[in-house]
mmCIF file of C-alpha atoms in Angstrom:
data_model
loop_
_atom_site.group_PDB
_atom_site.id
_atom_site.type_symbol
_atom_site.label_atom_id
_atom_site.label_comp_id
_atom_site.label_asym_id
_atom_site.label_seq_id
_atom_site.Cartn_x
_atom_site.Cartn_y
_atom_site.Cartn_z
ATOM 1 C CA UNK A 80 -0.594 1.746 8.170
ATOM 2 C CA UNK A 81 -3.399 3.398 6.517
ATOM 3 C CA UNK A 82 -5.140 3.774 10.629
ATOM 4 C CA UNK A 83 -2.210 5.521 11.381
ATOM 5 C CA UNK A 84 -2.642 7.799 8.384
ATOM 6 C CA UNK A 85 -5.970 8.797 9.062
ATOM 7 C CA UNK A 86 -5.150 8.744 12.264
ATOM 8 C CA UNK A 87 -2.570 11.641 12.379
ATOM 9 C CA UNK A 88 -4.034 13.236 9.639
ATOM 10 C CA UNK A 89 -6.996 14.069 11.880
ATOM 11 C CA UNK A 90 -9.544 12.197 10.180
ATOM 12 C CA UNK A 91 -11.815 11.976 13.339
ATOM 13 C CA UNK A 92 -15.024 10.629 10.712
ATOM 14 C CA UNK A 93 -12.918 7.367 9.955
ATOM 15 C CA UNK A 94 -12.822 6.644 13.818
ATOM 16 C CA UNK A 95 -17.123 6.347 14.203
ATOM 17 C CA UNK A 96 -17.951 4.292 17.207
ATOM 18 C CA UNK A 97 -13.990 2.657 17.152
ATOM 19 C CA UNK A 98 -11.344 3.023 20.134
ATOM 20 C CA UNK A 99 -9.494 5.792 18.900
ATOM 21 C CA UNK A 100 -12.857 7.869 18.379
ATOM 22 C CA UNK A 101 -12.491 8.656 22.045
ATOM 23 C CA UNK A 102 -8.744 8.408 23.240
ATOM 24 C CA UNK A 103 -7.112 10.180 20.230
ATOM 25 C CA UNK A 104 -5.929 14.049 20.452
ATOM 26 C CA UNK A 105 -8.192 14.915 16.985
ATOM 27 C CA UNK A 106 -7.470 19.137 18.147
ATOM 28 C CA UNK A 107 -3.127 17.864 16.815
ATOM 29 C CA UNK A 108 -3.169 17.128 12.965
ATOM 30 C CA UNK A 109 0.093 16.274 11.923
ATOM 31 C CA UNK A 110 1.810 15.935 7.470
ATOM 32 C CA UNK A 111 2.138 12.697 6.772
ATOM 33 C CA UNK A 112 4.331 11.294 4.665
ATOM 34 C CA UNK A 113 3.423 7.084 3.608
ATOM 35 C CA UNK A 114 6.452 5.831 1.851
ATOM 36 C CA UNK A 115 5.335 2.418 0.254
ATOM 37 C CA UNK A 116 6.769 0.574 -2.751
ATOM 38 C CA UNK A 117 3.888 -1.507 -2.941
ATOM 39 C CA UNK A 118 3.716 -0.275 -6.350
ATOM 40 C CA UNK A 119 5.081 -1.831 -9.405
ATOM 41 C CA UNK A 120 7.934 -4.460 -9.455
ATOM 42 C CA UNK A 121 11.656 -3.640 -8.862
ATOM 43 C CA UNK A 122 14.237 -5.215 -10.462
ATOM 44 C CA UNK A 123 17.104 -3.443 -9.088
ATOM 45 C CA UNK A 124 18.191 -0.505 -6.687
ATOM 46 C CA UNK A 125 17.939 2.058 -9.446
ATOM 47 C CA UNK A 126 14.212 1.546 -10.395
ATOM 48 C CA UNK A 127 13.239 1.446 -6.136
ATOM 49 C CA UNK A 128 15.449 4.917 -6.728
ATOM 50 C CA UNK A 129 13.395 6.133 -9.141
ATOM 51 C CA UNK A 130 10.137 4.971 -7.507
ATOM 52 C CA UNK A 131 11.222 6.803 -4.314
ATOM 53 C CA UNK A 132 12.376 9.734 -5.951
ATOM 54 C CA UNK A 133 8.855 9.737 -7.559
ATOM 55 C CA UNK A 134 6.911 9.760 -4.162
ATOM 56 C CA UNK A 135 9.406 12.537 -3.136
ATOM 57 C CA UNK A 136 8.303 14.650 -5.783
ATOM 58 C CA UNK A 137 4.377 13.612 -4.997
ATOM 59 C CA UNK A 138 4.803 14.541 -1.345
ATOM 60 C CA UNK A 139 6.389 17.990 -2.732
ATOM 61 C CA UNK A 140 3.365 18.326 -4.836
ATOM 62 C CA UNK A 141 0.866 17.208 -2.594
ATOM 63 C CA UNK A 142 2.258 19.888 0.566
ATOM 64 C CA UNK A 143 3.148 22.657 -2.070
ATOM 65 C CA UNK A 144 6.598 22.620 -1.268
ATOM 66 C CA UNK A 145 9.319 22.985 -3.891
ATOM 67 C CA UNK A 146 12.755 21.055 -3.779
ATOM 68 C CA UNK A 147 16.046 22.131 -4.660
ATOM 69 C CA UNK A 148 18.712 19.065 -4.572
ATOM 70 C CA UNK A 149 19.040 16.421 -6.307
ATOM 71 C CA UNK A 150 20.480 13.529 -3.837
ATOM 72 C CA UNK A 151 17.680 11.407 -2.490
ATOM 73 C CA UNK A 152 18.630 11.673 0.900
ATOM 74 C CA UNK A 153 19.042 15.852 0.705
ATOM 75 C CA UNK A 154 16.155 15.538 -1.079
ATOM 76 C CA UNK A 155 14.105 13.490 1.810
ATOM 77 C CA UNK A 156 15.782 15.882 4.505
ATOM 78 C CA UNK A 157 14.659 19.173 2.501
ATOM 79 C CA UNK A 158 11.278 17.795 2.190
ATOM 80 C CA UNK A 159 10.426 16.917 5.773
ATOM 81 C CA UNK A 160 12.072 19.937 6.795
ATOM 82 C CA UNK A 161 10.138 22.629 4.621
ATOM 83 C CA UNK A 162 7.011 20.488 5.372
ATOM 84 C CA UNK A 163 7.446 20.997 8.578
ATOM 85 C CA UNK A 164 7.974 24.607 8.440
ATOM 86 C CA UNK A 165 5.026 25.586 6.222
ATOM 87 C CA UNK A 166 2.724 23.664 8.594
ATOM 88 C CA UNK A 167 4.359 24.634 11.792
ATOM 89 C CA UNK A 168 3.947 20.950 12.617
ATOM 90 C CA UNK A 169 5.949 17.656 12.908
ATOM 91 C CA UNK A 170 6.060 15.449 9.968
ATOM 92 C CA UNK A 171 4.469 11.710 10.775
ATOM 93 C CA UNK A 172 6.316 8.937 8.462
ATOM 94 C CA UNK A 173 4.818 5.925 7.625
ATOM 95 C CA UNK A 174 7.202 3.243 5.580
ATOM 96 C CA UNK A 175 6.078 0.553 3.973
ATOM 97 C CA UNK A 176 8.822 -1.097 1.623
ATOM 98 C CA UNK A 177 7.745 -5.047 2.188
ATOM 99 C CA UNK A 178 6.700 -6.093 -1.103
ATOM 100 C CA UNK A 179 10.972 -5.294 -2.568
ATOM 101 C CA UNK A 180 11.539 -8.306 -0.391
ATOM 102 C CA UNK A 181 10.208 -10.330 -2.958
ATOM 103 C CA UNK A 182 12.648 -8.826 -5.251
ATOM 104 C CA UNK A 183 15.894 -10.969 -5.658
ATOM 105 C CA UNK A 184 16.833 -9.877 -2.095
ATOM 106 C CA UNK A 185 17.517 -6.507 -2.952
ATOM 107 C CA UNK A 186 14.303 -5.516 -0.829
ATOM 108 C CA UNK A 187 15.305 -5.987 2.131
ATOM 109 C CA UNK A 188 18.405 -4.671 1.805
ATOM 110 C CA UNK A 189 16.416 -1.339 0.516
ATOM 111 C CA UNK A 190 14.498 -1.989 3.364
ATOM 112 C CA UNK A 191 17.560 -1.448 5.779
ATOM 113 C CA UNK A 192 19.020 1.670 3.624
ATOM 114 C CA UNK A 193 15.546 3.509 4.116
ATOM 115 C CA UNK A 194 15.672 2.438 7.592
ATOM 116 C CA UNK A 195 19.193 4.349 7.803
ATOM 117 C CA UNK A 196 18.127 6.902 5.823
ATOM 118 C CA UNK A 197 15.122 8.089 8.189
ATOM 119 C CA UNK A 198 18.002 8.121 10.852
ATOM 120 C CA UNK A 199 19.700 10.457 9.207
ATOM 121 C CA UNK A 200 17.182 12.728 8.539
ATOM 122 C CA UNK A 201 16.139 12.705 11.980
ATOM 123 C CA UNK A 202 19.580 13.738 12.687
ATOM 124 C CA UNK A 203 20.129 16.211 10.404
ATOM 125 C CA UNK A 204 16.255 17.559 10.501
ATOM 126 C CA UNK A 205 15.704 17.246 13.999
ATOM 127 C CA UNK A 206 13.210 16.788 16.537
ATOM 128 C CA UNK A 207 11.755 19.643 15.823
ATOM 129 C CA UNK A 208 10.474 18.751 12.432
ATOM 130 C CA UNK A 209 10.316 14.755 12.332
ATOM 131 C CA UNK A 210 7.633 12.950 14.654
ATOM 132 C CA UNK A 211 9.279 10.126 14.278
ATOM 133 C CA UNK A 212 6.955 7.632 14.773
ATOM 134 C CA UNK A 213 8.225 5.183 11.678
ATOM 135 C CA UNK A 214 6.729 2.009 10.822
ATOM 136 C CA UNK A 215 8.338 0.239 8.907
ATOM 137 C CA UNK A 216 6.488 -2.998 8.302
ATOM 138 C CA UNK A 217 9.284 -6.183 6.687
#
């Protein structure tokens, strides 16, 4: 996923002498937002809360945006949504969550609510702000 990252973040020098170097549209730079929980060991849906509420709060930091509300899913809709408007661009998301599988099952059930949770935002957010080219690798 990190390819795609680079990728649609425009980073033309990581693509020297490779396919994309050629047949990528480098001119369209798009936010992009890698959700992973590759990081640090879950034991239950509260602490894969807490990690996802931290990488919220990163990609807030990181895009100089500042969130109001509280629920994770306002939360994740406010974010993509004043991204998207500071940078007058769509937001890429890249979702990673396959290391909570190994988590007493609760992974992949996490796996399926962030699945349904990038739905919604693309509902409520709308084309307009969500590329929604979402990877989500199980």
């Amino acid at each position: 996923l990190d390819t795609l990252h680079q990728a649609f973040a425009g980073r033309k020098e990581y693509f020297k002498d490779l396919f994309l170097e050629n047949n990528w549209n480098w001119d369209e730079q798009f936010p992009v937002l890698h959700i992973s929980f590759g990081a640090g060991i879950f034991k239950d849906t509260d602490s894969l809360n807490l990690r996802f509420n931290y990488l919220l709060s990163r990609f807030a930091e990181e895009y100089k945006v500042k969130l109001k509300e509280k629920n994770i899913s306002d939360r994740f809709d406010e974010l993509v949504r004043k991204i998207s408007e500071k940078q007058n661009q769509k937001v890429v998301i890249l979702g990673s969550p396959y290391k909570t599988m190994q988590v007493g099952g609760i992974g992949k059930n996490y796996a399926h609510n962030v699945l349904i949770l990038l739905e919604r935002t693309h509902e409520n957010v709308g084309r307009k702000s969500l590329k929604l080219l979402t990877c989500i690798v199980l």
